[in-house]
PDB file of C-alpha atoms in Angstrom:
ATOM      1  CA  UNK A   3       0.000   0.000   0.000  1.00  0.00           C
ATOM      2  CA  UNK A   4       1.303   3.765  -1.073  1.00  0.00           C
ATOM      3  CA  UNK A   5       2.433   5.410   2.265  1.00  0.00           C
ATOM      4  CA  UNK A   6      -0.245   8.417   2.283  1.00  0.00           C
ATOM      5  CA  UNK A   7       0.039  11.412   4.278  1.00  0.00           C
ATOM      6  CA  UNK A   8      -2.509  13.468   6.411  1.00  0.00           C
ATOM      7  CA  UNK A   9      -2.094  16.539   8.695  1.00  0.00           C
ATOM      8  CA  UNK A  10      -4.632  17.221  11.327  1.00  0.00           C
ATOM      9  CA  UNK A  11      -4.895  19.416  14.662  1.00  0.00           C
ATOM     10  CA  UNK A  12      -5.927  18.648  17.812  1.00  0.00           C
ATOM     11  CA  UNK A  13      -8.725  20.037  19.492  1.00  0.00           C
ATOM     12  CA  UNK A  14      -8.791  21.687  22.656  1.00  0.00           C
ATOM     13  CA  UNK A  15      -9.353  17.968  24.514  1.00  0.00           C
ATOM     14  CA  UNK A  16      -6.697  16.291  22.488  1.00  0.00           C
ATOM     15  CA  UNK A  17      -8.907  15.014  19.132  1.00  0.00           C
ATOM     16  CA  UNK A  18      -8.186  14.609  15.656  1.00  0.00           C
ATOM     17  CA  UNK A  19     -10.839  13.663  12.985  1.00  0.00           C
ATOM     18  CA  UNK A  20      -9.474  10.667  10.895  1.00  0.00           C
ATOM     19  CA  UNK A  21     -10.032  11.387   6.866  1.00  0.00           C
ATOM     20  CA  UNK A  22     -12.822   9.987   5.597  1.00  0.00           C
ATOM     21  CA  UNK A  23     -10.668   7.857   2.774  1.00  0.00           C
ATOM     22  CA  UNK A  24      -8.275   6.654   5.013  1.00  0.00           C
ATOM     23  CA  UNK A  25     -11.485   5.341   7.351  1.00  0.00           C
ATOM     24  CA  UNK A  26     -13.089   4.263   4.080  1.00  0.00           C
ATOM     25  CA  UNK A  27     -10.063   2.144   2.878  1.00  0.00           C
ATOM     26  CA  UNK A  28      -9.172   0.948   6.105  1.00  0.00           C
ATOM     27  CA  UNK A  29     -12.984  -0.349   6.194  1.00  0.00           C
ATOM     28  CA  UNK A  30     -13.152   1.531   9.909  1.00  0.00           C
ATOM     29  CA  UNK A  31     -16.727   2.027  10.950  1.00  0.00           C
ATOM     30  CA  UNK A  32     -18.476   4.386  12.934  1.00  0.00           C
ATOM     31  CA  UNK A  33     -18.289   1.824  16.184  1.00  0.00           C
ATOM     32  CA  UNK A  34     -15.143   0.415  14.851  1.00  0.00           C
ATOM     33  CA  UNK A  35     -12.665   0.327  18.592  1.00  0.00           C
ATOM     34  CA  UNK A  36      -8.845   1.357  18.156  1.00  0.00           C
ATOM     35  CA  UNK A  37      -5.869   0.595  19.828  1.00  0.00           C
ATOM     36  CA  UNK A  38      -3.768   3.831  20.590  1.00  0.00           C
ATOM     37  CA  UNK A  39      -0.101   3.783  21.535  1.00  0.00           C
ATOM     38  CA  UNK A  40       3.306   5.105  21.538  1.00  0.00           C
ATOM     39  CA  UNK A  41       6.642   3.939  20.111  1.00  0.00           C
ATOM     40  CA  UNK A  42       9.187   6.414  21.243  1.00  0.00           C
ATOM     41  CA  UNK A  43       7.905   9.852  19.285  1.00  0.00           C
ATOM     42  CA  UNK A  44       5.438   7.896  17.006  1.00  0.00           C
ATOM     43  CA  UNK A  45       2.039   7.679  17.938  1.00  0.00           C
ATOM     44  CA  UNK A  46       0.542   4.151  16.511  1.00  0.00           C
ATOM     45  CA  UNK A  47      -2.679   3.616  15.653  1.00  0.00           C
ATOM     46  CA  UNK A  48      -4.357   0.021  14.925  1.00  0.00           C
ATOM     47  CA  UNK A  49      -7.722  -1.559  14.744  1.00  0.00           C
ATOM     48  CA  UNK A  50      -8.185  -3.530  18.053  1.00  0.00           C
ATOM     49  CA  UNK A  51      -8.811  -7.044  17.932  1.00  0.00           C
ATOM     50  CA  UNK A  52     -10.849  -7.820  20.855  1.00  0.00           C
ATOM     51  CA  UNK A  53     -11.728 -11.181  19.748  1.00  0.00           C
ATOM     52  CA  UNK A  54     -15.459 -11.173  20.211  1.00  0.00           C
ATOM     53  CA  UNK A  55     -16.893 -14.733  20.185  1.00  0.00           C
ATOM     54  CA  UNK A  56     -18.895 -16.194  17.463  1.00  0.00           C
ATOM     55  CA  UNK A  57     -22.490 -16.447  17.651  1.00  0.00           C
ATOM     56  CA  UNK A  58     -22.952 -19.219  16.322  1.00  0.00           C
ATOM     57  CA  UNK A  59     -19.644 -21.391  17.618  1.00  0.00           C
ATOM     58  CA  UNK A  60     -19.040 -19.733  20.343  1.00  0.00           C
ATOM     59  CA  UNK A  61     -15.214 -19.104  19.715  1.00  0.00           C
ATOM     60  CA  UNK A  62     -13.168 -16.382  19.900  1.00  0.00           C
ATOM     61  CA  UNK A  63     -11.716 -15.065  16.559  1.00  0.00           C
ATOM     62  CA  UNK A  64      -9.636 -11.984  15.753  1.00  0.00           C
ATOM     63  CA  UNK A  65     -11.883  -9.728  14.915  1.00  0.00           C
ATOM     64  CA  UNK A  66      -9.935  -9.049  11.398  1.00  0.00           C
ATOM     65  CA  UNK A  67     -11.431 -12.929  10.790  1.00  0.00           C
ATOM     66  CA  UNK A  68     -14.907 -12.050  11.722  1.00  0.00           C
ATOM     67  CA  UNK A  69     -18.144 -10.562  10.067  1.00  0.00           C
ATOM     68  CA  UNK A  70     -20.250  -7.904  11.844  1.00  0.00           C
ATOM     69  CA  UNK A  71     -23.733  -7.709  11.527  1.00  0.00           C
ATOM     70  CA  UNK A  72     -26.423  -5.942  12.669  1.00  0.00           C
ATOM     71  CA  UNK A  73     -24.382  -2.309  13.675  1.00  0.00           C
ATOM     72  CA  UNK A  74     -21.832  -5.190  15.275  1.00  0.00           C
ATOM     73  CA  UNK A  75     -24.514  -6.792  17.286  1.00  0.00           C
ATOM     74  CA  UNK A  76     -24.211 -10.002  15.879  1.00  0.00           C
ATOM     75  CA  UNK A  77     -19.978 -11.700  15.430  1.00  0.00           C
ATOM     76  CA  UNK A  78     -19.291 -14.491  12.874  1.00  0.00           C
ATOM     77  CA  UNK A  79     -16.896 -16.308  12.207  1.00  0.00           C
ATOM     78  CA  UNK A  80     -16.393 -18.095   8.812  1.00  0.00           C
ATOM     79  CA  UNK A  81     -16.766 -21.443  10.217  1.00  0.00           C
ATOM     80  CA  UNK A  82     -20.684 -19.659  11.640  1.00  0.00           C
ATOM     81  CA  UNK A  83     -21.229 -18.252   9.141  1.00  0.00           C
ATOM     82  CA  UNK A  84     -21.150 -21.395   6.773  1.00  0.00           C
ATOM     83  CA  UNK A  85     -22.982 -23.094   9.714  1.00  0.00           C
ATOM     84  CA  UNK A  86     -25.653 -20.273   9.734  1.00  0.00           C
ATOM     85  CA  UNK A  87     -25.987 -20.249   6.154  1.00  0.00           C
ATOM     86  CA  UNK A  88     -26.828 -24.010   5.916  1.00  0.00           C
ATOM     87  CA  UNK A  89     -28.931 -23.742   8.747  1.00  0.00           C
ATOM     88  CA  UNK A  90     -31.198 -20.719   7.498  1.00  0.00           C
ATOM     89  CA  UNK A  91     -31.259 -22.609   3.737  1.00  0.00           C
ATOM     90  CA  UNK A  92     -32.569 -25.708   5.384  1.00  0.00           C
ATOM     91  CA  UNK A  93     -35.243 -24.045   7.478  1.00  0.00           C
ATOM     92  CA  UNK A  94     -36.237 -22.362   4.152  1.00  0.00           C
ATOM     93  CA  UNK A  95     -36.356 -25.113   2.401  1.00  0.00           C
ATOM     94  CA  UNK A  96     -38.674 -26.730   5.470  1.00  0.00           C
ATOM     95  CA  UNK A  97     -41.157 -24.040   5.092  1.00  0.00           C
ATOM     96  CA  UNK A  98     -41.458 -23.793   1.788  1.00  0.00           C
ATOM     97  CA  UNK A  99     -42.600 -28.008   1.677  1.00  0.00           C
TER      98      UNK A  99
END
């Protein structure tokens, strides 16, 4: 990925608005937690992975391996997802006999 450069001010309590194309390609939502921290001078910045459980399986995925739905009610993981899928196409397929 090209190395992009922003400048932004703080406001008087110590916030900065992140551009909206950097939170568009970075897929960050509006809910979306962060991980804040320093390395020396550098401030770093990274999408926290707070390993929310599936739904479905009940195991804990990084949340980079996850889907969110519902406003990030509802955590999937592939593996639930699948499972979910399956389930809801079978149900369908009950109700529709």
């Amino acid at each position: 990925m090209q190395k992009k450069k922003y400048i932004r001010s703080l406001d008087e309590i110590g916030r900065f608005v992140l551009p909206k194309q950097l939170r568009k390609e970075l897929h960050l939502g509006e809910k979306q937690m962060l991980e804040v921290f320093s390395d020396g001078e550098r401030i770093i910045i990274e999408k926290y992975d707070n390993l929310e459980p599936c739904l479905v399986t009940g195991e804990s995925t990084k949340a980079n391996h996850t889907f969110a739905f519902g406003n990030g009610t509802v955590t999937l993981s592939p593996e639930g997802l699948e499972k979910l899928i399956e389930e809801l196409s079978e149900y369908k397929k009950s109700q529709s006999d």
